[in-house]
Short mmCIF file of C-alpha atoms and ligand atoms in Angstrom, two decimals:
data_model
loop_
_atom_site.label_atom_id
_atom_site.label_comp_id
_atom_site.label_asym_id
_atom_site.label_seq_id
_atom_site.Cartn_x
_atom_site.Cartn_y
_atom_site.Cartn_z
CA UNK A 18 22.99 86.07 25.89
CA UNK A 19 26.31 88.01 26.49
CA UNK A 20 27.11 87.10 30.11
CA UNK A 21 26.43 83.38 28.15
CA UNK A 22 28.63 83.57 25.45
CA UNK A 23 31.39 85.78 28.06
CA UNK A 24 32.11 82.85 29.70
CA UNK A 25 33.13 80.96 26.34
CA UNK A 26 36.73 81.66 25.21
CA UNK A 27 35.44 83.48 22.00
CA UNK A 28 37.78 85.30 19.28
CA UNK A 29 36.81 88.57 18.77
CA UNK A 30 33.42 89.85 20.61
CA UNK A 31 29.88 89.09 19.51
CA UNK A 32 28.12 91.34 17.43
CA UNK A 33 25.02 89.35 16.70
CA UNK A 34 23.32 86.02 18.09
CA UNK A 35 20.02 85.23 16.57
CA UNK A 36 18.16 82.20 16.98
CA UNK A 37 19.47 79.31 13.98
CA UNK A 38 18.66 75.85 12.02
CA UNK A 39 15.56 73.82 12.16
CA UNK A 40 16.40 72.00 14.75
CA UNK A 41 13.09 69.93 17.03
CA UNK A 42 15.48 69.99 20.06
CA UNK A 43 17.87 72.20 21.53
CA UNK A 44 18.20 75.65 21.38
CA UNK A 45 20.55 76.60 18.79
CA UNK A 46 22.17 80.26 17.72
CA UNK A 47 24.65 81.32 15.36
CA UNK A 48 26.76 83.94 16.94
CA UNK A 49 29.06 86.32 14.98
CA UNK A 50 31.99 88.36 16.13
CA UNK A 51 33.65 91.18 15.07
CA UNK A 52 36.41 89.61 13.78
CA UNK A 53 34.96 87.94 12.00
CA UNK A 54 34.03 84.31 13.44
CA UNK A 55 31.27 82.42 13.53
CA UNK A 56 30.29 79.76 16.02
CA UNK A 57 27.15 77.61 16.43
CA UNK A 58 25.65 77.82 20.40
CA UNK A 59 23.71 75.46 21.88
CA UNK A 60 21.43 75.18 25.06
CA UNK A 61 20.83 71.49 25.60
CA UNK A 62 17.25 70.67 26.44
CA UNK A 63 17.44 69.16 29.67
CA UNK A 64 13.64 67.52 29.17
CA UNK A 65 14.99 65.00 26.62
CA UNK A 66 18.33 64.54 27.71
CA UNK A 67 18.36 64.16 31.54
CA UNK A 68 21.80 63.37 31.93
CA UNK A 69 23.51 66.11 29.83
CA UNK A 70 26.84 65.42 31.55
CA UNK A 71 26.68 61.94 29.78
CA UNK A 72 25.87 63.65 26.67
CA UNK A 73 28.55 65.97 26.44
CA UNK A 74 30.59 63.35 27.42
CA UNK A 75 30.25 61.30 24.57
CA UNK A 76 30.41 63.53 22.02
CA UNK A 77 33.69 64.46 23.45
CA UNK A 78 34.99 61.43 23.50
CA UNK A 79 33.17 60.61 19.56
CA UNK A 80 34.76 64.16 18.11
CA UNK A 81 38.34 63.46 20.05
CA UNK A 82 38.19 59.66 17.78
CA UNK A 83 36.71 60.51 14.74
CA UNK A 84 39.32 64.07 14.56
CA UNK A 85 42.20 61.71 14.79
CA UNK A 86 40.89 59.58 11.80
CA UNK A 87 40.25 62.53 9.64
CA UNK A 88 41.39 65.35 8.16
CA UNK A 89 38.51 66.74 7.01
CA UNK A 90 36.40 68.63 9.25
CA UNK A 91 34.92 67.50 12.26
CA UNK A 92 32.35 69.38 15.04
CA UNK A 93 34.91 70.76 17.01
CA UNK A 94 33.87 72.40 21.38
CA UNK A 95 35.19 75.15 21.82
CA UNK A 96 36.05 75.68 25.73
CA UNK A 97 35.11 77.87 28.35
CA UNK A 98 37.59 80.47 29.75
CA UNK A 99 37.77 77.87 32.15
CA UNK A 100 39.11 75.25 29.72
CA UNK A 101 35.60 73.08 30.28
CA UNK A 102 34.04 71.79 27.51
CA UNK A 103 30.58 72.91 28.17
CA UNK A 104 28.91 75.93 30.69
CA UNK A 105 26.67 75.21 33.06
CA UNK A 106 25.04 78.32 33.94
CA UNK A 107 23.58 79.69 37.41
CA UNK A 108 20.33 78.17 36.68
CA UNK A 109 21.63 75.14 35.82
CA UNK A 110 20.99 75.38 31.81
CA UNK A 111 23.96 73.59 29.80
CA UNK A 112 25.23 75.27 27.06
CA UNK A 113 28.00 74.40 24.38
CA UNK A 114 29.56 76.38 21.66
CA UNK A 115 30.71 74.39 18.68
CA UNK A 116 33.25 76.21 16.07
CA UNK A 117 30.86 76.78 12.61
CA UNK A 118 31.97 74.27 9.79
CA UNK A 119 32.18 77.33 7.34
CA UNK A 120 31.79 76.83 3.58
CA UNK A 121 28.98 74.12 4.47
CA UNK A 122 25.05 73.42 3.51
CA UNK A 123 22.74 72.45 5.74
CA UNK A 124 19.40 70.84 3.37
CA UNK A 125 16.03 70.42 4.41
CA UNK A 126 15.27 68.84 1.01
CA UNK A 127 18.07 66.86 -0.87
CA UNK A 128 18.27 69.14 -4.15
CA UNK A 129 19.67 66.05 -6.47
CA UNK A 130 19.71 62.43 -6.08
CA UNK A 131 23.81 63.50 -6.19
CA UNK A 132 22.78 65.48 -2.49
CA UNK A 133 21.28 62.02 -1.06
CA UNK A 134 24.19 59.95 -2.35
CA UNK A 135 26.38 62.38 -0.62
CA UNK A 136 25.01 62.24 2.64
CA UNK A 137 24.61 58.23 2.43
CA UNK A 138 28.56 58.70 2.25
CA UNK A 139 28.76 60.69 5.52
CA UNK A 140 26.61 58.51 7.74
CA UNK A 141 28.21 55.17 6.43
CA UNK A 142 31.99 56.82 6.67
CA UNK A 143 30.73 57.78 9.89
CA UNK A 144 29.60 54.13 10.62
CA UNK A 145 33.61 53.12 9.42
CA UNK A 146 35.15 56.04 11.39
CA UNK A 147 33.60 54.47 14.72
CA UNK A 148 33.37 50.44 14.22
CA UNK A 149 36.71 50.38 16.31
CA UNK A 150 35.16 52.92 19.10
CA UNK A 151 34.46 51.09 22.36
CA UNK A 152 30.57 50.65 22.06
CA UNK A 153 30.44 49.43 25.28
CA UNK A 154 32.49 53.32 27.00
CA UNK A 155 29.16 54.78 25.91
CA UNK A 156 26.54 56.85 28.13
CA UNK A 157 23.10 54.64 26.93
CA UNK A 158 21.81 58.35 26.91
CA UNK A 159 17.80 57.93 26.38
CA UNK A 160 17.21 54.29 27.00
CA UNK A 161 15.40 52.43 24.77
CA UNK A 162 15.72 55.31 22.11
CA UNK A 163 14.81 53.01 18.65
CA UNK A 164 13.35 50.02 21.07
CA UNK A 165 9.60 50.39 18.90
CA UNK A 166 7.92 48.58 20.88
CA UNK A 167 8.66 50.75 24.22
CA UNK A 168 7.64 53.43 22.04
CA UNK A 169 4.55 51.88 21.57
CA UNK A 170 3.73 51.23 25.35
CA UNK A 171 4.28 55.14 25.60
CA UNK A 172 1.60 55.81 23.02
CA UNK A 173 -0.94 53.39 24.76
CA UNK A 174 0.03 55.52 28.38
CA UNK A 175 -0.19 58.72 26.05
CA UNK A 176 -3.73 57.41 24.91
CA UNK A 177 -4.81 56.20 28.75
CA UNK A 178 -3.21 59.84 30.26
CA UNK A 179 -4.89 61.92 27.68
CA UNK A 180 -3.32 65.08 29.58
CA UNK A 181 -4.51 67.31 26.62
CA UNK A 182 -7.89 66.44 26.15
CA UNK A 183 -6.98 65.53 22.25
CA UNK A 184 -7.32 61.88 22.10
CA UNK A 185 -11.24 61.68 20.83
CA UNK A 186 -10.25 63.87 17.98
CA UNK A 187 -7.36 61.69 16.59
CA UNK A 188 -8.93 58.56 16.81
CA UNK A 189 -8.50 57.45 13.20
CA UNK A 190 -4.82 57.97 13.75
CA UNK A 191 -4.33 56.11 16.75
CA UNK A 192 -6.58 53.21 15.24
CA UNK A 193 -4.03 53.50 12.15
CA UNK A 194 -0.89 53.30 14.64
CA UNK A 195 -2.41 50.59 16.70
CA UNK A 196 -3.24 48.16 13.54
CA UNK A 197 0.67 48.02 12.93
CA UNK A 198 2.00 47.77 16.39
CA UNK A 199 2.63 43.66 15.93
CA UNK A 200 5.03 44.54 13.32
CA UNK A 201 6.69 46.81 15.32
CA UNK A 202 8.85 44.41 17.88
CA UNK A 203 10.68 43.01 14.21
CA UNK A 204 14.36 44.82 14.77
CA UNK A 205 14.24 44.12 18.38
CA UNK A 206 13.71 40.52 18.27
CA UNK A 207 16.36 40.02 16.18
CA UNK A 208 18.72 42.15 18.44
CA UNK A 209 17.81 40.52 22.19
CA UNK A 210 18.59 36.99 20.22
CA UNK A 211 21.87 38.79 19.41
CA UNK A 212 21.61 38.05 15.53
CA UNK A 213 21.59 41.59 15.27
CA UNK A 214 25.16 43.45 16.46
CA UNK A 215 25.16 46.79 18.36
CA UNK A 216 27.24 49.43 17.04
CA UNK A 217 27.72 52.39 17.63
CA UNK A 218 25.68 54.50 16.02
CA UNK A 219 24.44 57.77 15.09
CA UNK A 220 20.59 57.74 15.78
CA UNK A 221 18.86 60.96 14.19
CA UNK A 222 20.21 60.90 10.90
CA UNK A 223 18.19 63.01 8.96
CA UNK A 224 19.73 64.74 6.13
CA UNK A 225 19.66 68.19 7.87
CA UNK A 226 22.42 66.35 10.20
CA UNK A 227 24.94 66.03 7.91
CA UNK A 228 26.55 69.20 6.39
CA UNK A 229 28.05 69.25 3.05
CA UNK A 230 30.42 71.27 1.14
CA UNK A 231 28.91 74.64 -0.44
CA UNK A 232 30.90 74.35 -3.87
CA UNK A 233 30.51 71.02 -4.78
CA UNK A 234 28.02 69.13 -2.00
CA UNK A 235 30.49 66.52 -0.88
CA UNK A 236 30.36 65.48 2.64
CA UNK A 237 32.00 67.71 5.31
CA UNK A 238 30.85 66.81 8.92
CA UNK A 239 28.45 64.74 10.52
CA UNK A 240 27.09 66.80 13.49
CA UNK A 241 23.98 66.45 16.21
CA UNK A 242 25.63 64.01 18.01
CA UNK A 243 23.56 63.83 20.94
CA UNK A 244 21.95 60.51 20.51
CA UNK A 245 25.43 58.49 19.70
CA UNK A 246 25.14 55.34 21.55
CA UNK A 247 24.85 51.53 21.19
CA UNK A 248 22.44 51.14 18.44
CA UNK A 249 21.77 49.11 15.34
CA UNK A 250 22.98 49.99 11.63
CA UNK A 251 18.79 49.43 10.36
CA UNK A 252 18.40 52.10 12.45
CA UNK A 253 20.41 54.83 11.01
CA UNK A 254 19.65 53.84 7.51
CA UNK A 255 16.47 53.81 8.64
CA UNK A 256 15.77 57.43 9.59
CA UNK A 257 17.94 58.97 6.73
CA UNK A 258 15.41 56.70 4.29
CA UNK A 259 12.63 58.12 6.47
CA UNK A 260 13.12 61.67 6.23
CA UNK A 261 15.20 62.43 2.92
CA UNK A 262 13.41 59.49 0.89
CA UNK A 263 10.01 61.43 1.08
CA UNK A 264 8.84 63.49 -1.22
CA UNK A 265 7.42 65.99 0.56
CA UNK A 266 8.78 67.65 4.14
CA UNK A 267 8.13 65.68 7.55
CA UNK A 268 5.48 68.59 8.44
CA UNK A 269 3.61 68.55 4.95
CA UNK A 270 -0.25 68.81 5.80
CA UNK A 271 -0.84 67.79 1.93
CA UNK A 272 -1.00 63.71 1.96
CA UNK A 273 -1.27 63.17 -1.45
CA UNK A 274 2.59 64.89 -1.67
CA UNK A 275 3.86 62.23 0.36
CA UNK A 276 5.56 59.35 -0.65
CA UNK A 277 8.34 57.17 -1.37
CA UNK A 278 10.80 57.95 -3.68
CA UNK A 279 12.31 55.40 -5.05
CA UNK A 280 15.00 56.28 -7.28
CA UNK A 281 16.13 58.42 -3.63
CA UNK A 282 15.61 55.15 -1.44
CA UNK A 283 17.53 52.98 -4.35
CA UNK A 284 20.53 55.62 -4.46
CA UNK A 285 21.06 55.74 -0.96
CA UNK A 286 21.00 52.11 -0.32
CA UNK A 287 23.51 51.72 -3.18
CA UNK A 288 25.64 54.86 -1.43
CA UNK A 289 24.96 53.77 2.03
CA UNK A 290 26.51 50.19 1.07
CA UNK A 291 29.61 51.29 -0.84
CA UNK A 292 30.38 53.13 1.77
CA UNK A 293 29.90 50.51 4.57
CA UNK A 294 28.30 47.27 3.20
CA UNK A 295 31.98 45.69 3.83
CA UNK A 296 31.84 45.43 7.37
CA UNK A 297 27.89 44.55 8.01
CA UNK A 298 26.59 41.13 8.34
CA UNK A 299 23.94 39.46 6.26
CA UNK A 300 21.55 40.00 8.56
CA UNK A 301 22.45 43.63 9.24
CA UNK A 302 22.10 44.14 5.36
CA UNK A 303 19.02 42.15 5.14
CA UNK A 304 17.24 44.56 7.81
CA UNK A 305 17.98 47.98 6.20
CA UNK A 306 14.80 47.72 4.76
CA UNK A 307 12.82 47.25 7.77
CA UNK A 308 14.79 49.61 9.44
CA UNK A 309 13.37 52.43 6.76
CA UNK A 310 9.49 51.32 7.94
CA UNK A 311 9.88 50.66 11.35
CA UNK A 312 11.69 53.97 12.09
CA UNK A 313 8.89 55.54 10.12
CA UNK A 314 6.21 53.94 12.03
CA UNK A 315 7.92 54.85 15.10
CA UNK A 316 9.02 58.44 14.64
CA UNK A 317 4.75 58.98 14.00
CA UNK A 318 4.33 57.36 16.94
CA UNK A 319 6.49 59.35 18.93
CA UNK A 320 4.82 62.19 17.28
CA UNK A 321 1.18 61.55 18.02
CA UNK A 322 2.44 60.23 21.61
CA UNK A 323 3.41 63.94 21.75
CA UNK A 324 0.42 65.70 20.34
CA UNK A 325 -1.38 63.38 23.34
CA UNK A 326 0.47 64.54 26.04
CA UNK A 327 0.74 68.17 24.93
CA UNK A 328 3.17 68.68 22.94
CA UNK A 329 6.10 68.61 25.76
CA UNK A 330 8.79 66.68 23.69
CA UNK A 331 9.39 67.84 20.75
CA UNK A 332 9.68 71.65 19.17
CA UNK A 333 6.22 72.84 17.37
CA UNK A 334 5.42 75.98 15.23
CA UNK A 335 1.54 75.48 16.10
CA UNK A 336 -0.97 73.42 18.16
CA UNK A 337 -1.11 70.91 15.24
CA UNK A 338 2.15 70.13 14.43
CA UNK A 339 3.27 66.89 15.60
CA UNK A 340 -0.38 65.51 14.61
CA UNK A 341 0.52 66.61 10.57
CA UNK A 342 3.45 64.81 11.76
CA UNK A 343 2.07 61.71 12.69
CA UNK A 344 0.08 61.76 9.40
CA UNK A 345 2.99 62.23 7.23
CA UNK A 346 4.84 59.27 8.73
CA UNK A 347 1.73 57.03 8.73
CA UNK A 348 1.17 57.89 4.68
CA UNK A 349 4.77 57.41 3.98
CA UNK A 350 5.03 53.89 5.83
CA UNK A 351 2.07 53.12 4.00
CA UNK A 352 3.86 53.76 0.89
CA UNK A 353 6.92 52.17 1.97
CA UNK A 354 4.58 48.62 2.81
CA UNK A 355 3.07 49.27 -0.77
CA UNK A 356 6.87 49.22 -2.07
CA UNK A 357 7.89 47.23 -0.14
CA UNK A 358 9.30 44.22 -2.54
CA UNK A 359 11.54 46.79 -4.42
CA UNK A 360 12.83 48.61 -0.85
CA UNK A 361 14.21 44.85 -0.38
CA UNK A 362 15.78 44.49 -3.92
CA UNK A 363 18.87 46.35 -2.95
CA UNK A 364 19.34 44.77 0.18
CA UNK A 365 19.44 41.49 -0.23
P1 ADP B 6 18.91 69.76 17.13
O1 ADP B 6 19.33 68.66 18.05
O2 ADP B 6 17.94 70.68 17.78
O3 ADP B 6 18.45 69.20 15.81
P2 ADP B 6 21.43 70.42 15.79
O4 ADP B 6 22.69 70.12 16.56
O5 ADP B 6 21.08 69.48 14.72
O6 ADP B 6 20.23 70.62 16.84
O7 ADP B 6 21.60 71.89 15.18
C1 ADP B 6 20.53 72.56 14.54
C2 ADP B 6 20.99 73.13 13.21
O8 ADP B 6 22.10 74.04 13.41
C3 ADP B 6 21.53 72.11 12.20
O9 ADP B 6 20.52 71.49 11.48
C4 ADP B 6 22.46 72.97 11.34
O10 ADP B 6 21.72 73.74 10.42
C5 ADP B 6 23.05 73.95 12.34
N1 ADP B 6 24.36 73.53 12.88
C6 ADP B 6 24.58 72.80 14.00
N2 ADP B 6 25.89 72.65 14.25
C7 ADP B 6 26.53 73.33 13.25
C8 ADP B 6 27.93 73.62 12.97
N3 ADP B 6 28.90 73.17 13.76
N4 ADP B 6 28.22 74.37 11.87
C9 ADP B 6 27.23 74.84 11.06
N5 ADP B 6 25.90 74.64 11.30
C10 ADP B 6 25.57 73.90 12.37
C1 GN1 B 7 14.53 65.05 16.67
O1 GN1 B 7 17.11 66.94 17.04
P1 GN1 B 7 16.50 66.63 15.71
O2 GN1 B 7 15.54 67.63 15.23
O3 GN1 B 7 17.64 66.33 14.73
C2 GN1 B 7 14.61 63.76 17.48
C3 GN1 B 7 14.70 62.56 16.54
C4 GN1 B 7 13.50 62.55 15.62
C5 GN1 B 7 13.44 63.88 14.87
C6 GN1 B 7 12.22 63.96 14.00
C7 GN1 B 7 16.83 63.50 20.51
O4 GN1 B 7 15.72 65.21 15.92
O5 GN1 B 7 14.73 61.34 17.31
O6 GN1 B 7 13.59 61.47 14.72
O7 GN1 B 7 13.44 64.99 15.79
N1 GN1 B 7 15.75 63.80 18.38
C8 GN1 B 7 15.63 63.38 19.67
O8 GN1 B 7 12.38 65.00 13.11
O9 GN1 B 7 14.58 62.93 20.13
MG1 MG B 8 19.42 68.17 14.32
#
């Protein structure tokens, strides 16, 4: 990792660089020199993101608007010794090194209702900070990202493919999948008929990308900004519902520790719209809720779509992982459709 991180315009030299975060994506260390600092390195996974120039390329642009906005903290690049804002090394791996926002939490778990209110403040000041951010000057960096019903055609080419051999043992799950995949085109419909806007939006925001302030958990920085792009706001209320509104982890194997929270889901919606409700439409408002289910339903699908083909997409700990996935989502958007008159209260 040294002849990586020698080629990045460090302060001080690095005594230690261990592997960092929970992270389903990129590679990600936390390097620490001797005098001290502390700096967050990345190597971009070229599988999901095929055009990584067009990644790193938005988030410059995104940091470079929201740091003039803000004086709070912000992810910052830090160059090479060639004043670039990213390496790309002889074998053609990208890597970036962003400063460490120091005096920050990172949760897994919100540890209060406080904690989810808190990071329902980030991503809707983050949704303020960009509404005047050219949607449009945006790399459309994995096309059809949240399109649900694209996500669905990949399952049914996941099930066809069958490169793992695993499809006969999951076919419950796919039966489960497949019995809600009418539902699934609801967000999209309304956007191609334009009563939905595009923004630009975050697109992974699950509590665990928002870091808050060690002393008193107030927001400090939005990061993992690799999926900024067009998108819609359901979307990103959607996966923060999805992820920090369950009561049990997105890997739990125990089903009957999933579900909905709902005092969680009602103080984020309340947070999430103080924040932001000013500038969304009726409709936009009006969709939240379905953005919580259908982001659910489609994150599992993505997941079992993955345990098809082998596991080649996203990061697993064992052979089994996305499939617990899967099953988590599928209970939770169970529970969500069992709640689903008081997910809409809020909203309406
Ligand atoms: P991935 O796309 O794989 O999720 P992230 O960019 O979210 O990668 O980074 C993984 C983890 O690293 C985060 O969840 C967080 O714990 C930590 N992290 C990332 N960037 C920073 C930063 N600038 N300062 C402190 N911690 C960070
Ligand atoms: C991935 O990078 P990370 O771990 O924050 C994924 C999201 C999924 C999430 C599920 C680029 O997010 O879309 O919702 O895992 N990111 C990408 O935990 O696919
Ligand atoms: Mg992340």
């Amino acid at each position: 990792m040294n002849a990586i991180l020698s080629r990045f315009a460090l302060c001080g030299t690095p005594i230690s660089c261990a592997r960092y975060g929970n992270g389903h994506i990129n590679e990600t260390y936390l390097v620490v020199t001797n005098r001290p600092h502390l700096y967050i390195l990345q190597k971009l996974n070229g599988y999901v993101f095929p055009n990584l120039q067009g990644v790193m390329d938005n988030i410059a642009a995104v940091t470079a608007h929201i740091r003039k906005k803000t004086d709070g903290d912000c992810l910052t690049l830090v160059p090479t010794t060639d004043g670039k804002p990213y390496l790309i090394a002889e074998n053609g791996d990208y890597w970036r090194l962003y400063e460490f926002v120091l005096n920050s939490v990172c949760l897994e778990k919100a540890e209060s209702i406080g904690d989810f209110r808190q990071s329902a403040a980030a991503f809707g000041e983050f949704q303020n900070q960009l509404s005047d951010f050219p949607v449009q000057s945006l790399v459309e960096i994995i096309p059809q990202f949240h399109d649900t019903p694209h996500r669905y055609l990949q399952l049914h080419e996941a099930i066809e493919n069958d490169r793992a051999g695993r499809a006969n043992g999951v076919k419950a799950e796919i039966q489960a999948y497949l019995s809600r995949e009418k539902e699934a085109a609801g967000l999209m419909t309304l956007q191609n008929s334009g009563e939905l806007p595009l923004r630009v939006t975050h697109n992974d925001t699950k509590l665990n990308n928002v870091l808050l302030r060690e002393s008193d958990h107030r927001p400090l920085c939005v990061i993992d900004l690799d999926t900024v792009m067009p998108g819609l706001v359901a979307n990103d209320f959607g996966d923060s519902i999805r992820f920090g509104a369950s009561t049990a982890a997105e890997d739990e194997k125990d089903l009957d520790r999933v579900s909905l929270s709902l005092p969680l889901y009602e103080a984020y919606a309340d947070a999430f719209l103080s924040a932001c409700g000013d500038r969304l439409t009726a409709a936009e408002r009006k969709t939240l809720p379905l953005g919580a289910r259908l982001m659910t339903l489609e994150c599992g699908v993505r997941f079992l779509a993955d345990y098809l083909n082998g596991d080649v997409y996203f990061h697993t700990a064992y052979p089994e992982h996305n499939l617990v996935r899967c099953r988590t989502q599928l209970k939770l958007a169970e529970e969500m459709e069992r709640n689903w008159q008081r997910m809409e209260a809020p909203c309406r």
